[in-house]
Amino acid sequence: MDRAQAHEWLATAVAEARAGLAEGGIPVGATLYGSDGALLGRGRNRRVQHGDTSLHAETSALRASGRRRSYRGTTMVTTLSPCWYCSGLVRQFGIPRVAIGEATTFHGGHDWLAEHGVEVVLHDDPGCAALMRDFIKDNPDLWNEDIGD
């Protein structure tokens, strides 16, 4: 994954996160790219907007990608380290690579993914971290609900 491609893919996920925030939701965005670099699906956390506890960003991106026989060669890009639910989704469908914007505000299941053969690319993007830090500061109850605290 070259640097320019990683930046472009993460920017699309960040746009989804910002759209979610503008809708009053949790600012986490995700995208799913094919082995050829084509955008297969994009989404954002819509738990608040849709009243659906399972509608995390990664789930939304996977749903938007449509039914596929195989996820071989795909890359899930997410602005935040995936929670256990979304990490399980990656493993369930055999997504071989996950690119993560940041894992400082929330350290999800990416270590577990790496231990199980998923390539994890952690960007430590300051913009992603700032977006989440600000959201958590302004919405601690909503954030704690989202992560199950």
Coordinates of C-alpha atoms in Angstrom, one line a residue:
M1 CA 0.0 0.0 0.0
D2 CA 1.8 3.1 -1.2
R3 CA 1.6 6.4 0.8
A4 CA -0.5 8.3 -1.8
Q5 CA -3.0 5.6 -2.1
A6 CA -3.3 5.2 1.7
H7 CA -3.9 9.0 2.0
E8 CA -6.6 9.0 -0.7
W9 CA -8.4 5.9 0.8
L10 CA -8.2 7.3 4.3
A11 CA -9.6 10.7 3.1
T12 CA -12.7 9.0 1.7
A13 CA -13.2 7.3 5.1
V14 CA -12.7 10.6 6.9
A15 CA -15.4 12.2 4.6
E16 CA -17.8 9.5 5.8
A17 CA -16.8 10.2 9.5
R18 CA -17.5 13.9 9.0
A19 CA -20.8 13.2 7.4
G20 CA -21.8 11.1 10.3
L21 CA -20.8 13.8 12.8
A22 CA -22.9 16.3 10.8
E23 CA -25.9 14.0 11.1
G24 CA -25.5 13.9 14.9
G25 CA -23.8 10.5 14.9
I26 CA -20.5 9.0 15.9
P27 CA -17.7 10.2 13.6
V28 CA -16.3 6.9 12.4
G29 CA -16.0 6.3 8.7
A30 CA -15.0 3.3 6.7
T31 CA -14.4 2.2 3.1
L32 CA -13.8 -1.1 1.4
Y33 CA -11.5 -1.3 -1.6
G34 CA -10.9 -4.1 -4.1
S35 CA -7.6 -5.5 -5.0
D36 CA -7.6 -3.3 -8.2
G37 CA -8.1 -0.2 -6.1
A38 CA -11.7 0.3 -6.9
L39 CA -14.0 1.6 -4.2
L40 CA -16.4 -1.2 -3.4
G41 CA -18.3 0.4 -0.6
R42 CA -18.3 3.3 1.9
G43 CA -20.1 4.0 5.1
R44 CA -20.2 5.6 8.5
N45 CA -21.4 4.7 11.9
R46 CA -25.1 5.3 11.9
R47 CA -26.1 3.7 15.2
V48 CA -27.6 7.0 16.4
Q49 CA -29.2 8.1 13.1
H50 CA -30.9 4.7 12.5
G51 CA -31.3 3.5 16.1
D52 CA -29.5 0.3 15.0
T53 CA -26.7 -0.9 17.4
S54 CA -25.1 -3.0 14.6
L55 CA -24.7 -0.2 12.1
H56 CA -21.0 0.5 12.7
A57 CA -18.9 2.2 9.9
E58 CA -17.3 -1.1 8.8
T59 CA -20.6 -2.8 8.7
S60 CA -22.1 0.0 6.6
A61 CA -19.2 -0.1 4.2
L62 CA -19.4 -3.9 3.8
R63 CA -23.2 -3.7 3.3
A64 CA -22.7 -0.9 0.6
S65 CA -20.2 -3.2 -1.2
G66 CA -22.9 -5.7 -2.0
R67 CA -22.8 -9.4 -2.0
R68 CA -19.4 -10.8 -3.1
R69 CA -18.3 -14.4 -3.4
S70 CA -14.9 -13.5 -2.0
Y71 CA -13.2 -10.6 -0.2
R72 CA -9.8 -11.9 -1.3
G73 CA -7.4 -8.9 -1.9
T74 CA -9.7 -6.3 -0.4
T75 CA -8.7 -3.6 2.1
M76 CA -11.0 -2.2 4.8
V77 CA -10.1 1.4 5.7
T78 CA -11.4 2.8 8.9
T79 CA -10.8 6.1 10.7
L80 CA -10.6 4.3 14.1
S81 CA -9.3 1.0 15.3
P82 CA -12.2 -1.5 14.7
C83 CA -14.1 -2.7 17.8
W84 CA -14.4 -6.4 18.5
Y85 CA -17.7 -6.6 16.5
C86 CA -16.1 -5.0 13.4
S87 CA -12.9 -7.0 13.9
G88 CA -15.0 -10.2 13.9
L89 CA -16.6 -8.9 10.7
V90 CA -13.2 -8.6 9.0
R91 CA -12.3 -12.2 10.1
Q92 CA -15.7 -13.6 9.2
F93 CA -15.4 -12.5 5.6
G94 CA -11.7 -13.0 5.2
I95 CA -10.8 -9.4 4.5
P96 CA -7.0 -9.6 4.4
R97 CA -6.0 -6.0 5.2
V98 CA -7.2 -3.3 7.4
A99 CA -5.9 0.3 7.3
I100 CA -6.6 2.3 10.4
G101 CA -6.6 6.1 10.8
E102 CA -5.8 6.0 14.5
A103 CA -5.9 3.9 17.6
T104 CA -5.0 6.3 20.3
T105 CA -8.5 7.3 21.3
F106 CA -9.7 3.7 21.1
H107 CA -7.6 0.6 20.9
G108 CA -10.0 -1.9 19.4
G109 CA -9.3 -5.4 18.0
H110 CA -6.5 -4.7 15.6
D111 CA -3.9 -6.6 17.5
W112 CA -6.1 -9.6 17.5
L113 CA -6.6 -9.2 13.7
A114 CA -2.8 -9.1 13.2
E115 CA -2.4 -12.2 15.4
H116 CA -4.8 -14.0 13.0
G117 CA -3.0 -13.1 9.8
V118 CA -4.7 -9.8 8.8
E119 CA -2.3 -7.2 7.6
V120 CA -2.9 -4.1 9.8
V121 CA -1.6 -0.7 8.6
L122 CA -1.8 1.9 11.4
H123 CA -1.5 5.4 10.1
D124 CA -1.6 7.4 13.4
D125 CA -3.3 10.2 11.5
P126 CA -3.5 13.3 13.7
G127 CA -6.7 14.5 12.0
C128 CA -8.5 11.3 12.8
A129 CA -7.3 11.4 16.4
A130 CA -8.4 15.1 16.8
L131 CA -11.8 14.3 15.3
M132 CA -12.4 11.6 17.9
R133 CA -10.8 13.4 20.8
D134 CA -13.2 16.4 20.2
F135 CA -16.2 14.2 19.8
I136 CA -15.4 12.2 23.0
K137 CA -14.9 15.4 25.0
D138 CA -18.2 16.9 23.7
N139 CA -20.2 13.7 23.9
P140 CA -18.9 11.4 26.6
D141 CA -22.2 9.6 27.3
L142 CA -22.8 8.9 23.6
W143 CA -19.2 7.7 23.1
N144 CA -19.5 5.4 26.2
E145 CA -22.7 4.0 24.8
D146 CA -21.0 3.3 21.5
I147 CA -18.1 1.4 23.0
G148 CA -20.3 -0.5 25.5
D149 CA -19.2 1.2 28.7

